Short mmCIF file of C-alpha atoms in Angstrom, two decimals:
data_model
loop_
_atom_site.label_atom_id
_atom_site.label_comp_id
_atom_site.label_asym_id
_atom_site.label_seq_id
_atom_site.Cartn_x
_atom_site.Cartn_y
_atom_site.Cartn_z
CA UNK M 1 0.66 2.94 13.08
CA UNK M 2 -0.67 6.22 11.79
CA UNK M 3 -0.60 4.76 8.54
CA UNK M 4 -4.06 5.20 5.77
CA UNK M 5 -2.52 4.06 2.60
CA UNK M 6 -2.95 0.33 1.51
CA UNK M 7 -4.68 -0.36 4.45
CA UNK M 8 -7.74 -2.37 4.90
CA UNK M 9 -10.95 0.34 5.71
CA UNK M 10 -8.99 2.92 5.91
CA UNK M 11 -8.92 6.39 3.66
CA UNK M 12 -7.89 9.71 2.66
CA UNK M 13 -10.72 11.08 4.30
CA UNK M 14 -9.84 9.34 7.73
CA UNK M 15 -6.01 10.61 7.35
CA UNK M 16 -7.79 14.63 7.03
CA UNK M 17 -10.33 14.16 9.92
CA UNK M 18 -7.51 13.16 12.11
CA UNK M 19 -5.71 15.84 10.98
CA UNK M 20 -8.61 18.83 10.59
CA UNK M 21 -9.65 17.28 14.67
CA UNK M 22 -6.49 17.98 16.15
CA UNK M 23 -5.94 21.33 14.34
CA UNK M 24 -9.49 22.39 15.90
CA UNK M 25 -8.87 20.68 19.10
CA UNK M 26 -6.20 22.82 19.30
CA UNK M 27 -7.62 25.89 18.80
CA UNK M 28 -10.70 25.74 20.50
CA UNK M 29 -7.94 25.56 23.91
CA UNK M 30 -6.12 28.90 22.30
CA UNK M 31 -2.99 26.67 21.25
CA UNK M 32 -1.38 26.89 17.74
CA UNK M 33 -0.15 23.99 15.85
CA UNK M 34 2.49 23.77 13.32
CA UNK M 35 2.00 21.22 10.54
CA UNK M 36 5.41 20.35 8.05
CA UNK M 37 4.41 18.40 5.00
CA UNK M 38 7.45 16.20 3.58
CA UNK M 39 8.18 15.72 0.10
CA UNK M 40 10.43 12.68 -0.62
CA UNK M 41 11.91 12.32 -3.98
CA UNK M 42 10.41 8.95 -5.58
CA UNK M 43 10.21 7.64 -2.77
CA UNK M 44 8.71 3.49 -3.79
CA UNK M 45 11.88 3.49 -5.91
CA UNK M 46 14.72 3.91 -3.63
CA UNK M 47 13.68 1.30 -0.90
CA UNK M 48 16.68 -1.23 -0.60
CA UNK M 49 16.10 -4.15 -0.07
CA UNK M 50 18.81 -5.37 2.07
CA UNK M 51 16.99 -2.82 4.56
CA UNK M 52 14.06 -4.24 3.21
CA UNK M 53 14.10 -7.58 4.16
CA UNK M 54 15.90 -7.31 7.80
CA UNK M 55 12.84 -5.07 8.31
CA UNK M 56 10.76 -8.15 7.65
CA UNK M 57 13.24 -10.00 9.73
CA UNK M 58 12.32 -8.02 12.89
CA UNK M 59 8.18 -8.03 12.27
CA UNK M 60 8.29 -11.65 12.20
CA UNK M 61 8.54 -12.52 8.55
CA UNK M 62 11.54 -15.02 9.20
CA UNK M 63 12.80 -18.42 7.71
CA UNK M 64 11.69 -19.48 4.18
CA UNK M 65 8.68 -16.72 3.98
CA UNK M 66 12.15 -14.00 3.85
CA UNK M 67 13.95 -16.14 1.56
CA UNK M 68 10.50 -16.24 -0.67
CA UNK M 69 10.67 -12.21 -0.92
CA UNK M 70 14.51 -12.04 -1.32
CA UNK M 71 13.76 -13.99 -4.38
CA UNK M 72 10.97 -11.78 -5.25
CA UNK M 73 12.68 -8.36 -5.05
CA UNK M 74 16.25 -9.67 -6.26
CA UNK M 75 17.43 -10.44 -9.79
CA UNK M 76 14.43 -7.93 -11.81
CA UNK M 77 15.09 -6.29 -14.58
CA UNK M 78 14.03 -3.33 -16.61
CA UNK M 79 14.22 -1.82 -20.29
CA UNK M 80 12.36 0.08 -22.31
CA UNK M 81 10.45 0.32 -25.59
CA UNK M 82 9.72 3.44 -27.73
CA UNK M 83 9.34 3.14 -31.51
CA UNK M 84 9.64 -1.06 -31.38
CA UNK M 85 13.35 0.17 -30.86
CA UNK M 86 14.37 -1.87 -26.97
CA UNK M 87 16.95 -0.45 -24.33
CA UNK M 88 19.77 -2.73 -23.32
CA UNK M 89 17.96 -4.30 -20.27
CA UNK M 90 19.70 -3.31 -16.73
CA UNK M 91 18.97 -4.78 -13.12
CA UNK M 92 16.76 -3.21 -10.45
CA UNK M 93 18.71 -2.92 -7.15
CA UNK M 94 15.91 -0.28 -5.35
CA UNK M 95 12.59 -0.13 -4.80
CA UNK M 96 9.17 -2.38 -5.00
CA UNK M 97 8.12 -3.56 -7.86
CA UNK M 98 4.68 -0.66 -8.25
CA UNK M 99 1.43 -2.11 -9.82
CA UNK M 100 1.51 -5.22 -7.71
CA UNK M 101 -0.24 -6.35 -4.79
CA UNK M 102 2.89 -7.19 -2.40
CA UNK M 103 4.48 -3.35 -3.22
CA UNK M 104 2.66 -1.17 -1.72
CA UNK M 105 2.51 -3.45 1.43
CA UNK M 106 6.14 -4.12 1.56
CA UNK M 107 6.23 -0.58 1.15
CA UNK M 108 4.26 0.88 4.21
CA UNK M 109 6.24 -2.37 6.17
CA UNK M 110 9.55 -0.20 5.04
CA UNK M 111 8.67 3.11 6.18
CA UNK M 112 6.13 1.92 9.18
CA UNK M 113 9.19 2.91 12.25
CA UNK M 114 9.41 6.29 10.90
CA UNK M 115 6.45 7.66 13.24
CA UNK M 116 8.84 5.90 15.96
CA UNK M 117 11.46 8.64 15.41
CA UNK M 118 10.25 11.48 17.14
CA UNK M 119 8.10 11.24 19.99
CA UNK M 120 6.88 14.69 20.88
CA UNK M 121 5.70 15.54 16.66
CA UNK M 122 2.23 14.15 15.35
CA UNK M 123 2.62 11.41 12.45
CA UNK M 124 0.01 10.96 9.90
CA UNK M 125 1.09 9.39 6.55
CA UNK M 126 -0.83 7.94 3.71
CA UNK M 127 1.65 6.12 1.57
CA UNK M 128 4.27 7.95 1.06
CA UNK M 129 2.74 11.76 2.07
CA UNK M 130 4.48 12.43 5.09
CA UNK M 131 3.15 14.86 7.81
CA UNK M 132 4.46 16.25 11.35
CA UNK M 133 2.85 18.24 13.65
CA UNK M 134 2.83 19.48 16.54
CA UNK M 135 0.81 21.66 19.41
CA UNK M 136 1.63 24.22 21.75
CA UNK M 137 1.40 28.09 23.31
CA UNK M 138 4.74 29.30 22.77
CA UNK M 139 5.28 29.55 19.10
CA UNK M 140 9.37 30.35 19.16
CA UNK M 141 9.59 26.90 21.02
CA UNK M 142 7.45 25.11 19.29
CA UNK M 143 9.65 26.40 16.21
CA UNK M 144 12.92 24.79 17.97
CA UNK M 145 11.36 21.63 18.79
CA UNK M 146 10.69 20.99 15.22
CA UNK M 147 13.13 21.83 14.19
CA UNK M 148 15.27 19.32 16.63
CA UNK M 149 13.21 16.91 15.90
CA UNK M 150 13.25 17.18 12.11
CA UNK M 151 16.96 16.80 11.94
CA UNK M 152 16.50 13.34 13.50
CA UNK M 153 13.68 12.72 10.74
CA UNK M 154 16.30 13.65 8.05
CA UNK M 155 18.80 11.29 10.30
CA UNK M 156 16.50 8.56 9.66
CA UNK M 157 15.95 8.77 5.81
CA UNK M 158 19.27 8.80 5.54
CA UNK M 159 19.97 5.89 7.44
CA UNK M 160 17.05 4.33 5.25
CA UNK M 161 18.52 5.69 2.27
CA UNK M 162 15.42 7.76 1.69
CA UNK M 163 15.59 11.65 0.25
CA UNK M 164 14.11 14.65 1.09
CA UNK M 165 13.24 16.74 -1.78
CA UNK M 166 13.46 20.41 0.58
CA UNK M 167 12.21 22.75 -2.18
CA UNK M 168 8.81 21.14 -1.92
CA UNK M 169 8.82 20.27 1.84
CA UNK M 170 6.48 23.11 3.77
CA UNK M 171 5.36 23.91 6.52
CA UNK M 172 1.95 26.01 7.94
CA UNK M 173 0.70 27.51 11.03
CA UNK M 174 -2.41 26.87 12.10
CA UNK M 175 -3.66 29.32 14.77
CA UNK M 176 -6.66 31.63 16.11
CA UNK M 177 -3.77 34.27 17.96
CA UNK M 178 -2.03 36.33 16.26
CA UNK M 179 1.47 35.97 15.96
CA UNK M 180 4.85 37.67 16.94
CA UNK M 181 8.25 37.82 15.28
CA UNK M 182 9.89 35.68 12.35
CA UNK M 183 9.12 32.07 12.64
CA UNK M 184 11.76 29.68 11.33
CA UNK M 185 11.89 25.77 10.66
CA UNK M 186 15.01 24.09 9.54
CA UNK M 187 16.10 21.08 8.41
CA UNK M 188 20.13 21.13 8.95
CA UNK M 189 19.62 24.73 9.00
CA UNK M 190 18.19 25.20 5.88
CA UNK M 191 14.68 26.72 6.19
CA UNK M 192 11.91 25.18 4.86
CA UNK M 193 9.21 27.28 2.84
CA UNK M 194 6.31 28.77 5.02
CA UNK M 195 2.53 28.28 2.83
CA UNK M 196 -0.38 29.63 3.79
CA UNK M 197 -2.42 26.98 2.15
CA UNK M 198 -1.20 23.09 0.44
CA UNK M 199 -2.42 20.29 -1.43
CA UNK M 200 -3.35 17.63 1.31
CA UNK M 201 -4.70 14.22 0.15
CA UNK M 202 -6.32 15.96 -3.02
CA UNK M 203 -7.65 18.54 -0.88
CA UNK M 204 -6.59 22.27 -0.10
CA UNK M 205 -5.94 22.60 3.28
CA UNK M 206 -5.42 26.76 4.64
CA UNK M 207 -4.15 27.95 7.71
CA UNK M 208 -7.26 28.67 8.82
CA UNK M 209 -9.31 26.18 7.95
CA UNK M 210 -11.98 27.79 6.15
CA UNK M 211 -11.55 25.66 3.05
CA UNK M 212 -12.59 28.61 0.93
CA UNK M 213 -9.10 27.87 -1.32
CA UNK M 214 -10.73 24.03 -2.21
CA UNK M 215 -14.06 25.23 -2.36
CA UNK M 216 -13.07 27.38 -5.44
CA UNK M 217 -10.93 24.33 -6.74
CA UNK M 218 -14.14 22.42 -6.80
CA UNK M 219 -16.10 25.14 -8.03
CA UNK M 220 -13.46 25.65 -11.10
CA UNK M 221 -13.75 21.54 -11.60
CA UNK M 222 -17.21 21.35 -11.54
CA UNK M 223 -17.72 24.51 -13.77
CA UNK M 224 -15.42 23.21 -16.85
CA UNK M 225 -16.61 19.72 -16.45
CA UNK M 226 -20.72 21.97 -16.92
CA UNK M 227 -19.49 23.28 -19.94
CA UNK M 228 -18.23 19.46 -21.67
CA UNK M 229 -21.65 18.92 -20.60
CA UNK M 230 -23.53 21.50 -22.09
CA UNK M 231 -21.96 20.58 -25.41
CA UNK M 232 -22.71 17.55 -25.60
CA UNK M 233 -26.29 17.34 -24.38
CA UNK M 234 -27.90 17.99 -27.83
CA UNK M 235 -25.57 14.58 -29.38
CA UNK M 236 -26.15 12.14 -26.53
CA UNK M 237 -28.92 10.57 -24.84
CA UNK M 238 -30.54 11.02 -21.02
CA UNK M 239 -28.59 7.96 -19.63
CA UNK M 240 -24.98 8.93 -21.65
CA UNK M 241 -26.11 12.43 -19.56
CA UNK M 242 -26.07 10.67 -16.26
CA UNK M 243 -23.60 8.72 -16.55
CA UNK M 244 -20.99 11.60 -17.54
CA UNK M 245 -23.01 13.84 -14.46
CA UNK M 246 -21.70 10.91 -11.84
CA UNK M 247 -18.43 10.52 -13.73
CA UNK M 248 -16.95 13.85 -14.32
CA UNK M 249 -19.11 16.48 -11.92
CA UNK M 250 -20.81 14.46 -8.79
CA UNK M 251 -17.22 12.79 -7.64
CA UNK M 252 -15.55 16.15 -7.11
CA UNK M 253 -18.89 17.20 -5.06
CA UNK M 254 -18.01 14.39 -2.80
CA UNK M 255 -14.90 13.84 -2.40
CA UNK M 256 -14.14 14.36 1.35
CA UNK M 257 -17.05 17.06 1.86
CA UNK M 258 -18.09 15.57 5.14
CA UNK M 259 -15.12 17.52 5.87
CA UNK M 260 -14.79 20.35 3.98
CA UNK M 261 -18.54 20.79 3.38
CA UNK M 262 -19.30 21.37 7.16
CA UNK M 263 -19.22 25.08 6.49
CA UNK M 264 -21.66 28.44 6.56
CA UNK M 265 -23.94 27.68 3.55
CA UNK M 266 -23.41 30.68 1.65
CA UNK M 267 -19.92 29.46 1.39
CA UNK M 268 -21.34 26.44 -0.43
CA UNK M 269 -23.66 28.11 -2.33
CA UNK M 270 -21.39 28.82 -5.32
CA UNK M 271 -21.39 24.90 -5.62
CA UNK M 272 -25.20 24.32 -5.44
CA UNK M 273 -25.92 27.28 -8.25
CA UNK M 274 -23.09 25.35 -10.81
CA UNK M 275 -24.93 21.78 -9.62
CA UNK M 276 -28.43 23.13 -10.16
CA UNK M 277 -27.61 23.89 -13.45
CA UNK M 278 -25.75 20.72 -14.23
CA UNK M 279 -28.89 18.81 -13.04
CA UNK M 280 -31.57 21.76 -14.90
CA UNK M 281 -29.04 19.96 -18.17
CA UNK M 282 -29.65 16.37 -17.41
CA UNK M 283 -33.39 17.03 -16.69
CA UNK M 284 -33.87 18.55 -20.06
CA UNK M 285 -34.76 22.37 -18.81
CA UNK M 286 -35.17 24.71 -21.53
CA UNK M 287 -33.68 27.44 -18.27
CA UNK M 288 -30.50 26.37 -16.98
CA UNK M 289 -30.77 29.71 -14.29
CA UNK M 290 -34.54 29.14 -13.32
CA UNK M 291 -36.27 25.97 -14.06
CA UNK M 292 -36.91 24.29 -9.94
CA UNK M 293 -34.89 21.94 -9.70
CA UNK M 294 -35.76 19.13 -6.47
CA UNK M 295 -38.52 17.07 -9.00
CA UNK M 296 -35.03 16.29 -11.54
CA UNK M 297 -32.87 15.43 -8.04
CA UNK M 298 -36.25 13.24 -7.84
CA UNK M 299 -36.32 11.88 -10.95
CA UNK M 300 -32.96 10.74 -10.49
CA UNK M 301 -32.98 9.11 -7.07
CA UNK M 302 -29.73 12.24 -6.90
CA UNK M 303 -29.10 14.52 -3.51
CA UNK M 304 -28.14 18.67 -4.02
CA UNK M 305 -25.01 19.61 -2.13
CA UNK M 306 -26.07 20.22 1.08
CA UNK M 307 -27.58 16.65 1.25
CA UNK M 308 -24.58 14.90 -0.31
CA UNK M 309 -22.94 16.38 3.18
CA UNK M 310 -25.61 15.48 5.38
CA UNK M 311 -25.15 11.55 3.53
CA UNK M 312 -21.35 11.44 3.49
CA UNK M 313 -21.25 13.02 7.31
CA UNK M 314 -23.61 10.00 8.28
CA UNK M 315 -22.11 7.66 6.64
CA UNK M 316 -19.05 8.17 8.42
CA UNK M 317 -21.27 8.52 11.45
CA UNK M 318 -22.43 5.02 10.66
CA UNK M 319 -18.53 3.54 11.10
CA UNK M 320 -18.35 5.63 14.14
CA UNK M 321 -21.23 4.17 15.87
CA UNK M 322 -20.71 0.90 14.68
CA UNK M 323 -17.35 0.91 16.33
CA UNK M 324 -15.76 0.52 12.57
CA UNK M 325 -13.07 3.36 12.94
CA UNK M 326 -9.59 2.69 13.98
CA UNK M 327 -9.53 3.61 17.78
CA UNK M 328 -7.49 6.33 17.54
CA UNK M 329 -10.83 7.93 15.51
CA UNK M 330 -13.15 6.01 17.28
CA UNK M 331 -11.95 8.59 20.53
CA UNK M 332 -13.03 11.53 19.26
CA UNK M 333 -17.15 10.38 19.67
CA UNK M 334 -18.37 9.48 22.68
CA UNK M 335 -21.55 7.80 23.43
CA UNK M 336 -23.86 9.53 26.08
CA UNK M 337 -23.33 6.02 28.05
CA UNK M 338 -20.04 6.51 28.17
CA UNK M 339 -20.61 9.33 30.03
CA UNK M 340 -23.06 8.57 33.04
CA UNK M 341 -24.38 5.48 33.77
CA UNK M 342 -28.11 5.86 33.75
CA UNK M 343 -30.45 3.54 31.00
CA UNK M 344 -32.20 6.45 29.80
CA UNK M 345 -33.52 7.55 26.08
CA UNK M 346 -30.64 9.24 25.46
CA UNK M 347 -28.41 7.06 26.50
CA UNK M 348 -27.69 5.85 22.46
CA UNK M 349 -26.96 9.19 21.54
CA UNK M 350 -23.60 10.69 21.11
CA UNK M 351 -22.47 13.03 23.49
CA UNK M 352 -22.06 17.11 21.63
CA UNK M 353 -18.87 18.12 23.23
CA UNK M 354 -18.70 22.17 24.31
CA UNK M 355 -16.56 24.39 21.90
CA UNK M 356 -15.84 27.59 22.09
CA UNK M 357 -14.33 28.20 18.31
CA UNK M 358 -16.13 28.30 14.60
CA UNK M 359 -13.74 26.10 13.60
CA UNK M 360 -14.78 23.46 15.93
CA UNK M 361 -18.18 23.90 16.04
CA UNK M 362 -17.93 22.81 12.17
CA UNK M 363 -15.68 20.11 13.03
CA UNK M 364 -17.33 15.91 12.12
CA UNK M 365 -17.13 15.03 15.52
CA UNK M 366 -19.37 18.23 16.90
CA UNK M 367 -21.58 18.21 13.44
CA UNK M 368 -21.85 14.61 13.23
CA UNK M 369 -23.66 13.64 16.61
CA UNK M 370 -25.33 16.61 16.04
CA UNK M 371 -27.92 15.17 13.10
CA UNK M 372 -26.76 11.21 14.01
CA UNK M 373 -29.08 11.81 17.22
CA UNK M 374 -32.10 13.26 15.05
CA UNK M 375 -32.11 10.09 12.64
CA UNK M 376 -35.07 7.91 13.42
CA UNK M 377 -33.84 4.57 15.03
CA UNK M 378 -34.84 2.66 12.40
CA UNK M 379 -32.01 3.88 10.36
CA UNK M 380 -29.34 3.84 13.23
CA UNK M 381 -29.78 -0.07 13.50
CA UNK M 382 -29.28 -1.02 9.93
CA UNK M 383 -27.78 -4.39 9.18
CA UNK M 384 -24.94 -2.66 7.23
CA UNK M 385 -23.45 0.12 6.26
CA UNK M 386 -24.61 -0.79 2.74
CA UNK M 387 -27.87 -0.53 3.93
CA UNK M 388 -28.10 2.18 6.00
CA UNK M 389 -26.39 4.35 2.88
CA UNK M 390 -29.30 3.04 0.49
CA UNK M 391 -32.43 4.06 3.10
CA UNK M 392 -30.84 7.36 4.19
CA UNK M 393 -30.40 8.52 0.83
CA UNK M 394 -33.81 7.11 0.19
CA UNK M 395 -35.05 9.46 3.32
CA UNK M 396 -33.24 12.52 2.03
CA UNK M 397 -34.56 12.13 -1.91
CA UNK M 398 -38.00 11.80 -0.58
CA UNK M 399 -38.23 15.51 0.51
CA UNK M 400 -37.69 16.91 -2.83
CA UNK M 401 -41.27 15.51 -3.57
CA UNK M 402 -42.76 17.59 -1.24
CA UNK M 403 -40.97 20.50 -2.59
#
């Protein structure tokens, strides 16, 4: 099951990690990857109750449990109220109750067998976000194969009464090689649009995987938030400014930065410049452009963007080291003792894989083990992820007082 949405210990960063690892690995092997990003029309609202109950029976939810769920789904009605006026009540024949605990679980059970439609396409799902990928060397053959498989998938959508939005469905080519000729991917002989970048689970992914568009997006968000911070600094106290920083700036810097943040230092530098201005506002600095920021980071127990990337990456590596990731992600990492059986001082370290391209060298499966292997044993054996985060952040922040 390649569903990352509404599942315990799953996240968007894991879905993006699987995607980028597969693509960069293909690039390193001189292969290309075609990614199709599918948009479904109102997927949660078009779930057919009778089909859902049959699927639940197939998954083992039978008898009284199935009857209870049938009662839960049927005979529901809805109405609209506006300006103290109430519309007529109408019965709901489709869809799962949104905002409920059961709704998301029922939805992912409904679309769970989508990945079984094709034996050749790699499927990554996050709730109703459906993304398909195929890797190869011959682009013409790849386009034919993907178009054939998409026709199969479209039949599955129709049988399950889900609607494909062709206007918002697009594809992207990830490759280091120069393409020859025009590419054409179609669903029922209708071409889908090719794009150079698209929004994927909250981040902008581009065909070259250099993350420049996403970093520019984060820069715009932080700049807007910085202006808000600057305007209110005279009317709110320091604790309120700290809360604002953690609410409107820090999330943009942290979200999935373990994926896009392992990059050239110069590429990240614009974010660092903006972050330092925000920190100077927080610390009450007179000069927003030149005053030294390390003491302010230390005072508020905050990390700069470069250390945030390391912190997020090592938190991910702790999960790897503790076998907390699903098997399909855990397989991207190997301990040295999995390579050889000799009992050496390095046997608890992760093996560093050989890589040929820059894209691959920046991937988390390469950068993560490099930094993890340099950590102290005390950090590696922390009893829980929360303890690790506290101890590791403390070690990063302590460097600022020395600068």
